[in-house]
Amino acid sequence: METSAPLLGEPLPVELMNTAWADRDGVHDALRDPGGVRAWLHAVSARTGFMAPDGPDCPDGPVDLTDDELGRFGDRLVGLRDALRRLAAEVTADPRPAAASRTRELEAAVTALNRAAGESPHWSVLSWTPGQGPSRHTRSHGEAGSAAVSALAEESIAFFAQDARNRLRACLAPGCVLYFVKNHPRREWCSAGCGNRARSARHYQRHRPGTA
């Protein structure tokens, strides 16, 4: 079970934004169907505190949803992703037409994010099995999918409300629609592959026939 989304080690809100990605064939959606939603959740589950709402010893509840439940959950995730990509475009002054969110208005994106955060009341619990280290998880009275969306939305609000948003960047390599957090002064691209494509494009522009 592998997600098609590129996982770059970014904060989870940015990883969710990057479930919309591109290659030579165009823009793709890693959350396009229940299988894609399940694969992405499985890929990021170790980095989340999501837990099934029926007990503190049941981690990763959203991964165990049925296909019908995953379909509904996927719709919520995509709505949250669209809102986050609109906020990211605002922060980064993103000029990329292919990266444009389906949520066009800033106010609509903020409303969608706040609504998602409030969909399912959730709180933190501590899990500590003898002989193992303690860990923090998220519990909710709601269904596992709603709890996961709310927790992701809450983390997203924290991200955009803090100075970390000022390090958010749109990757301007040819064809890329991803975002990344600039964690090093010399970092310009979301990945080494995008850096190589950008440098190749610059080289071609400088040396193509007819260039003065």
Short mmCIF file of C-alpha atoms in Angstrom, two decimals:
data_model
loop_
_atom_site.label_atom_id
_atom_site.label_comp_id
_atom_site.label_asym_id
_atom_site.label_seq_id
_atom_site.Cartn_x
_atom_site.Cartn_y
_atom_site.Cartn_z
CA MET A 1 0.00 0.00 0.00
CA GLU A 2 1.97 2.98 -1.31
CA THR A 3 0.62 6.45 -1.87
CA SER A 4 1.25 8.18 -5.17
CA ALA A 5 1.68 11.49 -3.33
CA PRO A 6 5.27 12.68 -2.86
CA LEU A 7 6.16 12.64 0.84
CA LEU A 8 8.92 15.16 1.47
CA GLY A 9 9.01 15.18 5.26
CA GLU A 10 7.09 18.45 5.40
CA PRO A 11 4.62 19.37 8.16
CA LEU A 12 1.42 17.35 7.77
CA PRO A 13 -0.65 20.29 6.49
CA VAL A 14 1.91 20.72 3.67
CA GLU A 15 1.97 16.98 2.99
CA LEU A 16 -1.81 17.17 2.58
CA MET A 17 -1.46 20.09 0.15
CA ASN A 18 0.98 17.97 -1.83
CA THR A 19 -1.51 15.18 -2.45
CA ALA A 20 -2.15 17.25 -5.59
CA TRP A 21 1.03 16.71 -7.60
CA ALA A 22 2.20 16.81 -11.21
CA ASP A 23 4.43 15.08 -13.71
CA ARG A 24 4.80 15.15 -17.50
CA ASP A 25 1.29 13.76 -17.87
CA GLY A 26 -0.33 16.58 -15.92
CA VAL A 27 -1.71 17.19 -12.45
CA HIS A 28 -2.75 14.16 -10.37
CA ASP A 29 -4.81 13.66 -7.22
CA ALA A 30 -3.52 11.09 -4.73
CA LEU A 31 -6.90 11.22 -2.95
CA ARG A 32 -8.96 10.53 -6.07
CA ASP A 33 -10.48 7.27 -4.74
CA PRO A 34 -10.84 5.30 -1.48
CA GLY A 35 -7.71 3.29 -2.21
CA GLY A 36 -5.68 6.46 -2.62
CA VAL A 37 -7.10 7.91 0.61
CA ARG A 38 -6.27 4.71 2.50
CA ALA A 39 -2.73 4.61 1.07
CA TRP A 40 -2.01 8.23 2.05
CA LEU A 41 -3.39 7.72 5.56
CA HIS A 42 -1.29 4.60 5.95
CA ALA A 43 1.80 6.46 4.76
CA VAL A 44 1.39 9.31 7.27
CA SER A 45 -0.13 7.34 10.15
CA ALA A 46 3.13 7.08 12.08
CA ARG A 47 3.29 10.89 12.16
CA THR A 48 -0.23 11.45 13.41
CA GLY A 49 -2.00 11.05 16.73
CA PHE A 50 -5.25 9.83 15.18
CA MET A 51 -7.07 7.18 17.17
CA ALA A 52 -10.36 5.36 16.75
CA PRO A 53 -13.06 7.02 18.84
CA ASP A 54 -14.00 3.81 20.69
CA GLY A 55 -10.88 3.26 22.74
CA PRO A 56 -7.43 4.62 23.60
CA ASP A 57 -5.69 1.47 22.45
CA CYS A 58 -6.87 1.59 18.84
CA PRO A 59 -4.42 3.73 16.84
CA ASP A 60 -4.85 4.75 13.24
CA GLY A 61 -8.63 4.40 13.20
CA PRO A 62 -9.14 6.17 9.83
CA VAL A 63 -7.03 3.54 8.05
CA ASP A 64 -9.62 0.91 9.00
CA LEU A 65 -12.62 2.68 7.46
CA THR A 66 -14.73 0.94 4.81
CA ASP A 67 -14.49 2.08 1.19
CA ASP A 68 -17.79 3.99 1.53
CA GLU A 69 -16.54 5.71 4.68
CA LEU A 70 -13.20 6.42 3.02
CA GLY A 71 -15.01 7.98 0.07
CA ARG A 72 -16.82 10.42 2.35
CA PHE A 73 -13.68 11.02 4.37
CA GLY A 74 -11.73 11.60 1.15
CA ASP A 75 -14.21 14.30 0.10
CA ARG A 76 -13.59 16.06 3.41
CA LEU A 77 -9.83 15.73 3.04
CA VAL A 78 -9.95 17.15 -0.49
CA GLY A 79 -12.07 20.08 0.71
CA LEU A 80 -9.54 20.77 3.45
CA ARG A 81 -6.66 20.41 0.99
CA ASP A 82 -8.25 22.90 -1.40
CA ALA A 83 -8.63 25.41 1.43
CA LEU A 84 -5.02 24.92 2.51
CA ARG A 85 -3.69 25.32 -1.03
CA ARG A 86 -5.61 28.60 -1.34
CA LEU A 87 -4.06 29.83 1.92
CA ALA A 88 -0.64 28.67 0.75
CA ALA A 89 -1.09 30.58 -2.52
CA GLU A 90 -1.89 33.69 -0.50
CA VAL A 91 1.22 33.33 1.67
CA THR A 92 3.59 32.55 -1.21
CA ALA A 93 2.05 34.77 -3.93
CA ASP A 94 1.97 31.58 -5.98
CA PRO A 95 2.05 32.44 -9.72
CA ARG A 96 1.48 28.87 -11.03
CA PRO A 97 -1.84 28.45 -12.90
CA ALA A 98 -1.64 24.65 -12.67
CA ALA A 99 -1.35 24.86 -8.89
CA ALA A 100 -4.46 27.01 -8.40
CA SER A 101 -6.92 25.72 -5.82
CA ARG A 102 -10.55 25.06 -6.67
CA THR A 103 -11.32 27.27 -3.66
CA ARG A 104 -10.87 30.67 -5.25
CA GLU A 105 -11.66 33.13 -2.47
CA LEU A 106 -9.49 33.61 0.61
CA GLU A 107 -12.53 34.09 2.82
CA ALA A 108 -14.03 30.81 1.60
CA ALA A 109 -10.77 28.99 2.37
CA VAL A 110 -10.63 30.38 5.90
CA THR A 111 -14.28 29.45 6.48
CA ALA A 112 -13.71 25.90 5.21
CA LEU A 113 -10.65 25.45 7.42
CA ASN A 114 -12.41 26.71 10.53
CA ARG A 115 -15.46 24.57 9.81
CA ALA A 116 -13.27 21.48 9.41
CA ALA A 117 -11.52 22.15 12.72
CA GLY A 118 -14.85 22.34 14.50
CA GLU A 119 -16.55 19.36 12.85
CA SER A 120 -15.58 16.90 15.57
CA PRO A 121 -14.61 17.87 19.13
CA HIS A 122 -11.29 16.24 19.93
CA TRP A 123 -8.73 16.20 22.67
CA SER A 124 -5.34 14.72 23.48
CA VAL A 125 -4.76 11.54 25.47
CA LEU A 126 -1.54 9.97 26.70
CA SER A 127 -0.84 6.33 25.89
CA TRP A 128 1.89 4.57 27.86
CA THR A 129 2.42 0.82 27.64
CA PRO A 130 4.80 -0.63 30.26
CA GLY A 131 8.23 -1.08 28.74
CA GLN A 132 7.55 1.43 25.97
CA GLY A 133 7.75 5.19 25.71
CA PRO A 134 4.71 7.43 26.17
CA SER A 135 2.90 8.83 23.15
CA ARG A 136 0.25 11.43 22.52
CA HIS A 137 -2.90 10.64 20.54
CA THR A 138 -6.07 12.40 19.51
CA ARG A 139 -9.47 11.17 20.72
CA SER A 140 -12.91 12.22 19.60
CA HIS A 141 -16.58 11.44 20.18
CA GLY A 142 -17.10 11.55 16.43
CA GLU A 143 -16.32 9.02 13.72
CA ALA A 144 -12.68 8.36 12.98
CA GLY A 145 -12.73 10.23 9.65
CA SER A 146 -14.20 13.38 11.17
CA ALA A 147 -11.73 13.25 14.03
CA ALA A 148 -8.82 12.99 11.62
CA VAL A 149 -10.01 15.90 9.47
CA SER A 150 -10.56 18.06 12.56
CA ALA A 151 -7.12 17.23 13.94
CA LEU A 152 -5.47 18.02 10.61
CA ALA A 153 -7.40 21.28 10.37
CA GLU A 154 -6.35 22.22 13.90
CA GLU A 155 -2.70 21.58 13.02
CA SER A 156 -3.16 23.62 9.85
CA ILE A 157 -4.55 26.58 11.79
CA ALA A 158 -1.52 26.44 14.09
CA PHE A 159 0.79 26.34 11.06
CA PHE A 160 -0.73 29.37 9.32
CA ALA A 161 -1.10 31.34 12.55
CA GLN A 162 2.59 31.00 13.41
CA ASP A 163 5.76 32.37 11.85
CA ALA A 164 6.32 29.00 10.13
CA ARG A 165 3.97 30.18 7.36
CA ASN A 166 6.59 32.76 6.35
CA ARG A 167 8.95 29.94 5.34
CA LEU A 168 6.34 28.30 3.12
CA ARG A 169 7.32 28.33 -0.56
CA ALA A 170 5.79 27.35 -3.88
CA CYS A 171 8.19 25.18 -5.86
CA LEU A 172 8.78 27.07 -9.10
CA ALA A 173 10.54 24.25 -10.93
CA PRO A 174 9.02 23.55 -14.38
CA GLY A 175 5.74 21.68 -14.06
CA CYS A 176 5.75 21.39 -10.27
CA VAL A 177 2.67 22.23 -8.17
CA LEU A 178 4.07 21.33 -4.74
CA TYR A 179 4.75 23.45 -1.67
CA PHE A 180 7.59 23.15 0.82
CA VAL A 181 8.89 24.79 3.97
CA LYS A 182 12.24 26.51 3.41
CA ASN A 183 14.25 24.87 6.18
CA HIS A 184 17.68 25.91 4.86
CA PRO A 185 18.80 29.30 3.51
CA ARG A 186 19.98 27.73 0.23
CA ARG A 187 16.90 25.60 -0.41
CA GLU A 188 15.04 26.74 -3.53
CA TRP A 189 13.06 23.66 -4.61
CA CYS A 190 10.82 21.04 -3.06
CA SER A 191 13.21 18.23 -4.01
CA ALA A 192 16.54 17.52 -5.66
CA GLY A 193 14.70 16.32 -8.77
CA CYS A 194 12.96 19.66 -9.16
CA GLY A 195 16.26 21.44 -8.61
CA ASN A 196 17.83 19.44 -11.43
CA ARG A 197 14.92 20.21 -13.78
CA ALA A 198 15.10 23.92 -12.97
CA ARG A 199 18.84 24.06 -13.59
CA SER A 200 18.45 22.15 -16.87
CA ALA A 201 15.74 24.57 -17.99
CA ARG A 202 17.93 27.56 -17.16
CA HIS A 203 20.86 26.03 -19.04
CA TYR A 204 18.68 25.40 -22.07
CA GLN A 205 17.36 28.97 -22.04
CA ARG A 206 20.89 30.38 -21.92
CA HIS A 207 22.26 28.18 -24.68
CA ARG A 208 19.35 27.55 -27.04
CA PRO A 209 19.91 28.56 -30.68
CA GLY A 210 19.18 32.21 -31.35
CA THR A 211 19.76 33.31 -27.77
CA ALA A 212 21.98 36.33 -27.65
#
